[in-house]
C-alpha cells in the first residue's frame, strides 16, 4: 500500500499513477536532454528487437508451433511499438488531453455538491482498481513469458532429456533472430537476457499507455454524468429556484463544458482511433492463435500458460470496448439533463436557450477504430466471432 500511495499526486488526483508510469517508461519524455535521449535510445532498441522477431519468421516458417508462438508475441510487440511511436509523435496532443482531464477533474472536485462528490469518489476508486488490475495482469503475463522456458525445463522430464541429447533446442523467451549461435549455452543465455529486456520494456509500454487511455475514457463518462446533473440543476429546484442571472450563468457553464468535452474527446479519438483499428486486427489473430494452441497442446502446464495469454489478449480489447461503450451511452443520456430541470416554470427566453443547449447535446461522444466501426461491446462480440471463425478454419486445415 505504501508503494501505491507513492504513486499518487495531489495535483493530479485522477491521473496521478498513470502519468507517473508514462514518465517512468519514457512515453512522456523528460525535459532533461540526457534523459530524453536515453529514453529514445531505449525505444529504438526495443523497436530493433521487434524487427528481429520478423526476421526469425523466415527461419522457423516450416514449424507451425514455433511460427504461431512467434506470431502472437510479434504482433503484440508491433502494437507496443506503434503505440509508443504515435504517442511520441503526437506528444503535444496527449499532453493537451492529460492537462484538460486534470483541469476539468480539479474543477469538479472543488464542488460542494454531495451527489457529485460521491460520484467523483466512486469513479476515482474505479480508476485505481482498473489501473492496478491491468498492471497486475500485464506483470503476470510478462513473468510467464520470461520464465516459461525455466518452467518447461524443470517440469518436463522429456524436454530435459531431449535438450541434453541434442534432439531439441532450448526454448526461447521470445522467438527472435540474433547474430550469433543460440544453440550454445552462452549464446542462449545472451539471447534470453536480450529477449527478457525487450519483454519487460514492451510490457511497461503497454501498461502505461493502455491504463492511461482507459482512465481517460472513464473520465469522459464521469464528466458527461456530472454535466447531466448540472443541467438538471440549472434553474435550481421547484421549491428553491435561482435567479435569472444565476440560471443564465449555469447554462453558459454547461455549454462551455460540453464544447470543451467534445473538442478533447475528438482529439483523444484522433490519437487512439488508428491504434484501435490495428488493435482489432492484432487481437483477432492473437485470439485465433492462442485458442488453437490451447486445443492442440497436450501439456497441462503449456495449456495453462497459453490460457493466461488468451485472457490477457481478451481483456485488453474488452476493457477498451467496455469503457468506450459506457461513454457512448452516457452521451446519449446527456440530453435528458435539461428536461429534468424546472424549465416549465421559467420565462420563454430561458426555454429557448435550454432548447439550443439540448440540440448541442445531440453531438454523440463515441470512440472509434479507424473510419470503419465504433468501439463498443457489440464490436467486441463481432471480433470474437471473427476470431472463432479464423480458429475454425485453422483447425480444419490442420486435420486434413
Tab-separated table of C-alpha atoms in Angstrom:
chain	number	residue	atom	x	y	z
A	1	UNK	CA	0.000	0.000	0.000
A	2	UNK	CA	2.927	2.331	0.703
A	3	UNK	CA	4.125	1.907	-2.885
A	4	UNK	CA	0.668	2.686	-4.245
A	5	UNK	CA	0.445	5.834	-2.110
A	6	UNK	CA	3.775	6.999	-3.541
A	7	UNK	CA	2.194	6.889	-6.990
A	8	UNK	CA	-0.484	9.403	-6.009
A	9	UNK	CA	-0.151	13.072	-6.970
A	10	UNK	CA	-2.380	15.707	-5.258
A	11	UNK	CA	-2.062	17.894	-8.348
A	12	UNK	CA	-3.431	15.049	-10.486
A	13	UNK	CA	-5.969	13.263	-8.254
A	14	UNK	CA	-7.352	11.179	-11.122
A	15	UNK	CA	-4.354	10.576	-13.398
A	16	UNK	CA	-1.556	10.594	-10.794
A	17	UNK	CA	-0.386	6.936	-11.070
A	18	UNK	CA	-0.940	6.874	-14.826
A	19	UNK	CA	1.144	9.979	-15.549
A	20	UNK	CA	3.949	8.676	-13.320
A	21	UNK	CA	4.118	5.400	-15.253
A	22	UNK	CA	4.072	7.272	-18.564
A	23	UNK	CA	7.111	9.219	-17.357
A	24	UNK	CA	8.821	6.146	-15.879
A	25	UNK	CA	8.638	4.194	-19.155
A	26	UNK	CA	9.578	7.234	-21.231
A	27	UNK	CA	6.331	7.856	-23.115
A	28	UNK	CA	6.185	11.340	-21.638
A	29	UNK	CA	9.712	12.467	-22.433
A	30	UNK	CA	11.522	14.436	-19.688
A	31	UNK	CA	12.844	17.956	-20.206
A	32	UNK	CA	16.382	16.885	-19.299
A	33	UNK	CA	18.225	16.426	-22.615
A	34	UNK	CA	20.333	13.457	-21.473
A	35	UNK	CA	17.363	11.576	-20.020
A	36	UNK	CA	15.341	12.374	-23.109
A	37	UNK	CA	17.926	10.799	-25.430
A	38	UNK	CA	18.339	7.882	-23.014
A	39	UNK	CA	14.643	7.027	-23.381
A	40	UNK	CA	14.755	7.498	-27.141
A	41	UNK	CA	17.669	5.028	-27.349
A	42	UNK	CA	15.729	2.555	-25.185
A	43	UNK	CA	12.732	2.910	-27.511
A	44	UNK	CA	14.896	2.348	-30.595
A	45	UNK	CA	16.439	-0.785	-29.054
A	46	UNK	CA	13.030	-2.377	-28.461
A	47	UNK	CA	11.912	-1.339	-31.950
A	48	UNK	CA	15.016	-3.004	-33.390
A	49	UNK	CA	14.268	-6.123	-31.344
A	50	UNK	CA	10.748	-6.266	-32.814
A	51	UNK	CA	12.296	-6.205	-36.289
A	52	UNK	CA	14.426	-9.259	-35.357
A	53	UNK	CA	11.234	-11.119	-34.458
A	54	UNK	CA	10.033	-10.675	-38.032
A	55	UNK	CA	13.409	-11.853	-39.323
A	56	UNK	CA	13.096	-15.029	-37.250
A	57	UNK	CA	9.823	-15.882	-39.002
A	58	UNK	CA	11.864	-16.822	-42.084
A	59	UNK	CA	13.946	-19.359	-40.153
A	60	UNK	CA	11.017	-21.063	-38.386
A	61	UNK	CA	8.477	-20.908	-41.219
A	62	UNK	CA	8.336	-24.717	-41.543
A	63	UNK	CA	7.433	-25.349	-37.875
A	64	UNK	CA	3.789	-24.398	-37.255
A	65	UNK	CA	4.011	-24.345	-33.439
A	66	UNK	CA	7.089	-22.120	-33.408
A	67	UNK	CA	5.531	-19.928	-36.082
A	68	UNK	CA	2.326	-19.461	-34.079
A	69	UNK	CA	4.295	-18.666	-30.906
A	70	UNK	CA	6.317	-16.094	-32.812
A	71	UNK	CA	3.222	-14.641	-34.451
A	72	UNK	CA	1.265	-13.922	-31.259
A	73	UNK	CA	4.259	-12.330	-29.496
A	74	UNK	CA	5.463	-10.403	-32.540
A	75	UNK	CA	2.087	-8.855	-33.234
A	76	UNK	CA	1.771	-7.754	-29.605
A	77	UNK	CA	5.274	-6.270	-29.800
A	78	UNK	CA	4.306	-4.483	-33.004
A	79	UNK	CA	1.327	-2.955	-31.204
A	80	UNK	CA	3.648	-1.721	-28.458
A	81	UNK	CA	5.944	-0.082	-30.990
A	82	UNK	CA	3.019	1.557	-32.796
A	83	UNK	CA	1.584	2.868	-29.508
A	84	UNK	CA	4.871	4.398	-28.414
A	85	UNK	CA	5.670	5.804	-31.843
A	86	UNK	CA	2.295	7.520	-32.168
A	87	UNK	CA	2.408	8.713	-28.555
A	88	UNK	CA	5.796	10.338	-29.123
A	89	UNK	CA	4.740	11.758	-32.499
A	90	UNK	CA	1.518	13.210	-31.031
A	91	UNK	CA	3.134	14.056	-27.683
A	92	UNK	CA	1.714	17.600	-27.700
A	93	UNK	CA	-1.843	16.327	-28.275
A	94	UNK	CA	-1.549	13.748	-25.493
A	95	UNK	CA	-0.209	16.387	-23.096
A	96	UNK	CA	-3.123	18.673	-24.000
A	97	UNK	CA	-5.589	15.843	-23.298
A	98	UNK	CA	-3.948	14.996	-19.956
A	99	UNK	CA	-3.927	18.664	-18.898
A	100	UNK	CA	-7.608	19.057	-19.864
A	101	UNK	CA	-8.590	15.957	-17.885
A	102	UNK	CA	-6.653	17.217	-14.849
A	103	UNK	CA	-8.081	20.752	-15.128
A	104	UNK	CA	-11.688	19.599	-15.538
A	105	UNK	CA	-11.318	16.984	-12.784
A	106	UNK	CA	-9.949	19.522	-10.283
A	107	UNK	CA	-12.788	21.942	-11.133
A	108	UNK	CA	-15.398	19.286	-10.330
A	109	UNK	CA	-13.655	18.230	-7.111
A	110	UNK	CA	-13.975	21.810	-5.829
A	111	UNK	CA	-17.771	21.482	-5.737
A	112	UNK	CA	-19.779	21.136	-2.520
A	113	UNK	CA	-22.484	19.034	-4.200
A	114	UNK	CA	-22.807	15.789	-2.202
A	115	UNK	CA	-24.089	13.735	-5.142
A	116	UNK	CA	-21.236	14.847	-7.406
A	117	UNK	CA	-18.628	14.301	-4.688
A	118	UNK	CA	-19.862	10.738	-4.184
A	119	UNK	CA	-19.753	10.203	-7.940
A	120	UNK	CA	-16.170	11.538	-8.147
A	121	UNK	CA	-15.030	9.231	-5.313
A	122	UNK	CA	-16.725	6.282	-6.982
A	123	UNK	CA	-15.057	6.893	-10.354
A	124	UNK	CA	-11.644	7.622	-8.796
A	125	UNK	CA	-11.769	4.362	-6.866
A	126	UNK	CA	-12.823	2.538	-10.011
A	127	UNK	CA	-9.925	4.076	-11.981
A	128	UNK	CA	-7.450	2.843	-9.386
A	129	UNK	CA	-8.930	-0.662	-9.484
A	130	UNK	CA	-8.842	-0.918	-13.271
A	131	UNK	CA	-5.312	0.531	-13.401
A	132	UNK	CA	-3.853	-1.826	-10.795
A	133	UNK	CA	-5.759	-4.804	-12.186
A	134	UNK	CA	-4.367	-4.150	-15.654
A	135	UNK	CA	-0.849	-3.680	-14.301
A	136	UNK	CA	-1.127	-6.989	-12.413
A	137	UNK	CA	-2.404	-8.796	-15.495
A	138	UNK	CA	0.427	-7.442	-17.630
A	139	UNK	CA	3.038	-8.195	-14.961
A	140	UNK	CA	1.789	-11.786	-14.707
A	141	UNK	CA	1.927	-12.184	-18.483
A	142	UNK	CA	5.495	-10.832	-18.697
A	143	UNK	CA	6.653	-13.109	-15.848
A	144	UNK	CA	5.108	-16.129	-17.573
A	145	UNK	CA	6.722	-15.221	-20.905
A	146	UNK	CA	10.172	-14.751	-19.323
A	147	UNK	CA	10.148	-17.800	-17.023
A	148	UNK	CA	8.256	-20.098	-19.371
A	149	UNK	CA	11.488	-21.804	-20.586
A	150	UNK	CA	12.533	-22.468	-16.968
A	151	UNK	CA	9.098	-23.849	-16.087
A	152	UNK	CA	9.246	-26.246	-19.008
A	153	UNK	CA	12.840	-27.297	-18.290
A	154	UNK	CA	12.191	-28.186	-14.646
A	155	UNK	CA	8.669	-29.583	-15.036
A	156	UNK	CA	9.053	-31.580	-18.259
A	157	UNK	CA	11.401	-34.562	-18.000
A	158	UNK	CA	11.120	-35.464	-21.681
A	159	UNK	CA	12.075	-31.918	-22.662
A	160	UNK	CA	15.161	-32.005	-20.389
A	161	UNK	CA	16.284	-35.305	-21.867
A	162	UNK	CA	15.752	-34.121	-25.443
A	163	UNK	CA	17.769	-30.946	-24.781
A	164	UNK	CA	20.635	-32.888	-23.153
A	165	UNK	CA	20.736	-35.368	-26.048
A	166	UNK	CA	20.643	-32.572	-28.604
A	167	UNK	CA	17.305	-33.657	-30.106
A	168	UNK	CA	15.561	-30.400	-29.141
A	169	UNK	CA	16.688	-26.768	-28.908
A	170	UNK	CA	16.392	-24.612	-25.819
A	171	UNK	CA	13.002	-22.943	-25.600
A	172	UNK	CA	13.431	-19.200	-26.171
A	173	UNK	CA	11.864	-16.480	-24.060
A	174	UNK	CA	10.653	-14.835	-27.262
A	175	UNK	CA	11.319	-16.099	-30.761
A	176	UNK	CA	13.796	-13.661	-32.321
A	177	UNK	CA	16.873	-13.621	-34.522
A	178	UNK	CA	20.312	-12.847	-33.090
A	179	UNK	CA	23.633	-12.544	-34.953
A	180	UNK	CA	25.212	-15.442	-33.023
A	181	UNK	CA	24.579	-19.111	-32.325
A	182	UNK	CA	21.658	-19.587	-29.905
A	183	UNK	CA	22.178	-23.350	-29.613
A	184	UNK	CA	25.189	-22.973	-27.272
A	185	UNK	CA	24.574	-22.271	-23.605
A	186	UNK	CA	26.429	-18.945	-23.781
A	187	UNK	CA	24.503	-17.830	-26.866
A	188	UNK	CA	21.218	-18.977	-25.373
A	189	UNK	CA	21.771	-17.048	-22.130
A	190	UNK	CA	22.783	-13.895	-24.040
A	191	UNK	CA	19.710	-14.167	-26.271
A	192	UNK	CA	17.470	-14.791	-23.220
A	193	UNK	CA	18.732	-11.650	-21.468
A	194	UNK	CA	18.130	-9.586	-24.614
A	195	UNK	CA	14.666	-11.091	-25.091
A	196	UNK	CA	13.750	-10.606	-21.410
A	197	UNK	CA	14.746	-6.942	-21.550
A	198	UNK	CA	12.515	-6.380	-24.589
A	199	UNK	CA	9.621	-8.244	-22.930
A	200	UNK	CA	9.843	-6.173	-19.740
A	201	UNK	CA	10.146	-2.863	-21.538
A	202	UNK	CA	7.416	-3.732	-24.028
A	203	UNK	CA	5.157	-4.731	-21.131
A	204	UNK	CA	5.844	-1.373	-19.490
A	205	UNK	CA	4.858	0.404	-22.691
A	206	UNK	CA	1.562	-1.475	-22.909
A	207	UNK	CA	0.577	-0.972	-19.256
A	208	UNK	CA	1.384	2.747	-19.186
A	209	UNK	CA	-0.333	3.526	-22.499
A	210	UNK	CA	-3.423	1.356	-22.044
A	211	UNK	CA	-4.141	2.215	-18.402
A	212	UNK	CA	-3.814	5.928	-19.184
A	213	UNK	CA	-6.201	5.671	-22.155
A	214	UNK	CA	-8.725	3.647	-20.125
A	215	UNK	CA	-8.766	6.125	-17.226
A	216	UNK	CA	-9.289	8.985	-19.682
A	217	UNK	CA	-12.294	7.111	-21.085
A	218	UNK	CA	-13.675	6.738	-17.556
A	219	UNK	CA	-13.177	10.480	-17.045
A	220	UNK	CA	-15.236	11.317	-20.138
A	221	UNK	CA	-18.075	9.160	-18.851
A	222	UNK	CA	-17.875	10.783	-15.391
A	223	UNK	CA	-17.805	14.285	-16.904
A	224	UNK	CA	-20.878	13.506	-19.008
A	225	UNK	CA	-22.771	12.235	-15.973
A	226	UNK	CA	-21.822	15.273	-13.881
A	227	UNK	CA	-22.756	17.584	-16.741
A	228	UNK	CA	-26.172	15.928	-16.829
A	229	UNK	CA	-26.577	16.585	-13.071
A	230	UNK	CA	-25.625	20.256	-13.535
A	231	UNK	CA	-28.064	20.638	-16.435
A	232	UNK	CA	-30.871	19.289	-14.271
A	233	UNK	CA	-29.977	21.916	-11.670
A	234	UNK	CA	-29.712	24.936	-13.995
A	235	UNK	CA	-32.849	26.611	-12.566
A	236	UNK	CA	-32.491	25.195	-9.076
A	237	UNK	CA	-35.382	23.211	-7.626
A	238	UNK	CA	-39.126	23.861	-7.706
A	239	UNK	CA	-39.027	24.867	-4.019
A	240	UNK	CA	-35.687	26.677	-4.207
A	241	UNK	CA	-35.394	28.382	-7.625
A	242	UNK	CA	-32.379	30.513	-8.554
A	243	UNK	CA	-32.429	33.984	-10.110
A	244	UNK	CA	-32.439	34.511	-13.868
A	245	UNK	CA	-28.838	35.749	-13.739
A	246	UNK	CA	-27.593	32.639	-11.895
A	247	UNK	CA	-29.573	30.377	-14.222
A	248	UNK	CA	-28.058	32.051	-17.278
A	249	UNK	CA	-24.509	31.656	-15.859
A	250	UNK	CA	-25.151	27.985	-15.145
A	251	UNK	CA	-26.467	27.472	-18.653
A	252	UNK	CA	-23.370	29.156	-20.135
A	253	UNK	CA	-21.111	26.992	-17.978
A	254	UNK	CA	-22.840	23.808	-19.170
A	255	UNK	CA	-22.465	24.969	-22.766
A	256	UNK	CA	-18.752	25.753	-22.294
A	257	UNK	CA	-18.015	22.432	-20.613
A	258	UNK	CA	-19.769	20.447	-23.320
A	259	UNK	CA	-17.945	22.282	-26.116
A	260	UNK	CA	-14.631	21.593	-24.377
A	261	UNK	CA	-15.556	17.966	-23.723
A	262	UNK	CA	-16.460	17.360	-27.368
A	263	UNK	CA	-13.253	19.081	-28.530
A	264	UNK	CA	-10.945	16.945	-26.392
A	265	UNK	CA	-12.897	13.732	-26.884
A	266	UNK	CA	-12.420	14.146	-30.644
A	267	UNK	CA	-8.723	14.881	-30.148
A	268	UNK	CA	-8.448	11.772	-27.955
A	269	UNK	CA	-10.276	9.711	-30.583
A	270	UNK	CA	-7.990	11.036	-33.328
A	271	UNK	CA	-4.944	9.866	-31.354
A	272	UNK	CA	-6.443	6.492	-30.371
A	273	UNK	CA	-8.542	5.504	-33.392
A	274	UNK	CA	-5.709	4.365	-35.745
A	275	UNK	CA	-4.207	2.302	-32.927
A	276	UNK	CA	-7.525	0.644	-32.128
A	277	UNK	CA	-8.019	-0.289	-35.787
A	278	UNK	CA	-4.694	-2.147	-35.747
A	279	UNK	CA	-5.524	-3.472	-32.275
A	280	UNK	CA	-8.650	-5.171	-33.554
A	281	UNK	CA	-6.751	-6.958	-36.297
A	282	UNK	CA	-3.921	-7.984	-33.957
A	283	UNK	CA	-6.298	-9.200	-31.240
A	284	UNK	CA	-8.273	-11.247	-33.780
A	285	UNK	CA	-5.097	-13.046	-34.838
A	286	UNK	CA	-3.864	-13.426	-31.232
A	287	UNK	CA	-7.171	-14.902	-30.071
A	288	UNK	CA	-7.277	-17.272	-33.013
A	289	UNK	CA	-3.689	-18.468	-32.496
A	290	UNK	CA	-3.904	-18.907	-28.721
A	291	UNK	CA	-7.260	-20.711	-28.951
A	292	UNK	CA	-5.751	-23.121	-31.498
A	293	UNK	CA	-2.710	-23.725	-29.282
A	294	UNK	CA	-4.882	-24.453	-26.231
A	295	UNK	CA	-6.864	-27.127	-28.086
A	296	UNK	CA	-3.831	-28.692	-29.796
A	297	UNK	CA	-1.462	-28.638	-26.795
A	298	UNK	CA	-1.119	-31.880	-24.799
A	299	UNK	CA	0.826	-30.486	-21.822
A	300	UNK	CA	-1.381	-29.214	-18.964
A	301	UNK	CA	1.247	-26.641	-17.970
A	302	UNK	CA	1.511	-25.352	-21.528
A	303	UNK	CA	-2.266	-25.071	-21.722
A	304	UNK	CA	-2.369	-23.044	-18.524
A	305	UNK	CA	0.312	-20.627	-19.750
A	306	UNK	CA	-1.381	-20.211	-23.114
A	307	UNK	CA	-4.766	-19.687	-21.439
A	308	UNK	CA	-3.339	-16.854	-19.320
A	309	UNK	CA	-2.043	-15.233	-22.502
A	310	UNK	CA	-5.502	-15.637	-24.080
A	311	UNK	CA	-7.120	-13.976	-21.040
A	312	UNK	CA	-4.712	-11.064	-21.371
A	313	UNK	CA	-5.493	-10.677	-25.080
A	314	UNK	CA	-9.256	-10.736	-24.497
A	315	UNK	CA	-9.025	-8.373	-21.501
A	316	UNK	CA	-7.041	-5.798	-23.481
A	317	UNK	CA	-9.664	-5.355	-26.155
A	318	UNK	CA	-12.672	-5.868	-23.873
A	319	UNK	CA	-11.652	-3.106	-21.439
A	320	UNK	CA	-11.337	-0.619	-24.288
A	321	UNK	CA	-14.683	-1.583	-25.819
A	322	UNK	CA	-16.455	-1.645	-22.440
A	323	UNK	CA	-15.372	1.843	-21.399
A	324	UNK	CA	-15.983	3.316	-24.839
A	325	UNK	CA	-19.461	1.761	-24.701
A	326	UNK	CA	-20.063	3.465	-21.322
A	327	UNK	CA	-19.062	6.853	-22.771
A	328	UNK	CA	-21.364	6.321	-25.752
A	329	UNK	CA	-24.471	5.619	-23.637
A	330	UNK	CA	-23.637	8.380	-21.143
A	331	UNK	CA	-23.521	10.746	-24.115
A	332	UNK	CA	-26.925	9.545	-25.340
A	333	UNK	CA	-28.427	10.129	-21.876
A	334	UNK	CA	-26.966	13.639	-21.578
A	335	UNK	CA	-29.896	15.313	-23.345
A	336	UNK	CA	-32.195	14.068	-20.544
A	337	UNK	CA	-30.497	16.511	-18.142
A	338	UNK	CA	-32.120	19.762	-19.383
A	339	UNK	CA	-35.571	18.122	-19.394
A	340	UNK	CA	-35.097	17.155	-15.732
A	341	UNK	CA	-34.753	20.846	-14.810
A	342	UNK	CA	-37.670	23.073	-13.786
A	343	UNK	CA	-37.868	24.580	-17.270
A	344	UNK	CA	-41.689	24.733	-17.265
A	345	UNK	CA	-41.806	27.493	-14.655
A	346	UNK	CA	-39.281	29.797	-16.367
A	347	UNK	CA	-39.648	32.532	-18.961
A	348	UNK	CA	-39.870	31.566	-22.630
A	349	UNK	CA	-36.407	33.082	-23.327
A	350	UNK	CA	-34.846	30.586	-20.906
A	351	UNK	CA	-36.715	27.774	-22.595
A	352	UNK	CA	-35.281	28.803	-25.973
A	353	UNK	CA	-31.732	28.821	-24.555
A	354	UNK	CA	-32.346	25.424	-22.989
A	355	UNK	CA	-33.593	24.088	-26.318
A	356	UNK	CA	-30.386	25.290	-28.010
A	357	UNK	CA	-28.332	23.550	-25.307
A	358	UNK	CA	-30.316	20.334	-25.780
A	359	UNK	CA	-29.698	20.486	-29.532
A	360	UNK	CA	-25.985	20.867	-28.858
A	361	UNK	CA	-26.059	17.712	-26.748
A	362	UNK	CA	-27.137	15.739	-29.814
A	363	UNK	CA	-23.433	15.526	-30.713
A	364	UNK	CA	-22.747	11.994	-29.586
A	365	UNK	CA	-19.389	11.283	-27.981
A	366	UNK	CA	-18.132	7.884	-29.145
A	367	UNK	CA	-14.699	6.483	-29.858
A	368	UNK	CA	-13.861	4.560	-32.998
A	369	UNK	CA	-11.481	2.044	-34.521
A	370	UNK	CA	-10.460	3.812	-37.705
A	371	UNK	CA	-13.158	5.037	-40.064
A	372	UNK	CA	-14.936	1.687	-40.123
A	373	UNK	CA	-16.552	0.976	-36.765
A	374	UNK	CA	-17.410	2.352	-33.332
A	375	UNK	CA	-15.623	0.992	-30.296
A	376	UNK	CA	-18.483	-0.701	-28.432
A	377	UNK	CA	-19.314	-4.023	-26.793
A	378	UNK	CA	-21.153	-5.056	-29.970
A	379	UNK	CA	-17.919	-4.551	-31.901
A	380	UNK	CA	-16.030	-6.648	-29.340
A	381	UNK	CA	-18.519	-9.509	-29.815
A	382	UNK	CA	-18.088	-9.257	-33.589
A	383	UNK	CA	-14.310	-9.559	-33.178
A	384	UNK	CA	-14.734	-12.670	-31.008
A	385	UNK	CA	-16.953	-14.189	-33.690
A	386	UNK	CA	-14.375	-13.367	-36.360
A	387	UNK	CA	-11.536	-14.826	-34.272
A	388	UNK	CA	-13.557	-18.014	-33.744
A	389	UNK	CA	-14.114	-18.277	-37.498
A	390	UNK	CA	-10.365	-17.974	-38.137
A	391	UNK	CA	-9.723	-20.588	-35.433
A	392	UNK	CA	-12.192	-22.986	-37.071
A	393	UNK	CA	-10.509	-22.582	-40.465
A	394	UNK	CA	-7.055	-23.116	-38.944
A	395	UNK	CA	-8.208	-26.239	-37.064
A	396	UNK	CA	-9.838	-27.776	-40.156
A	397	UNK	CA	-6.820	-27.045	-42.339
A	398	UNK	CA	-4.600	-28.960	-39.878
A	399	UNK	CA	-6.890	-32.008	-39.637
A	400	UNK	CA	-6.930	-32.602	-43.391
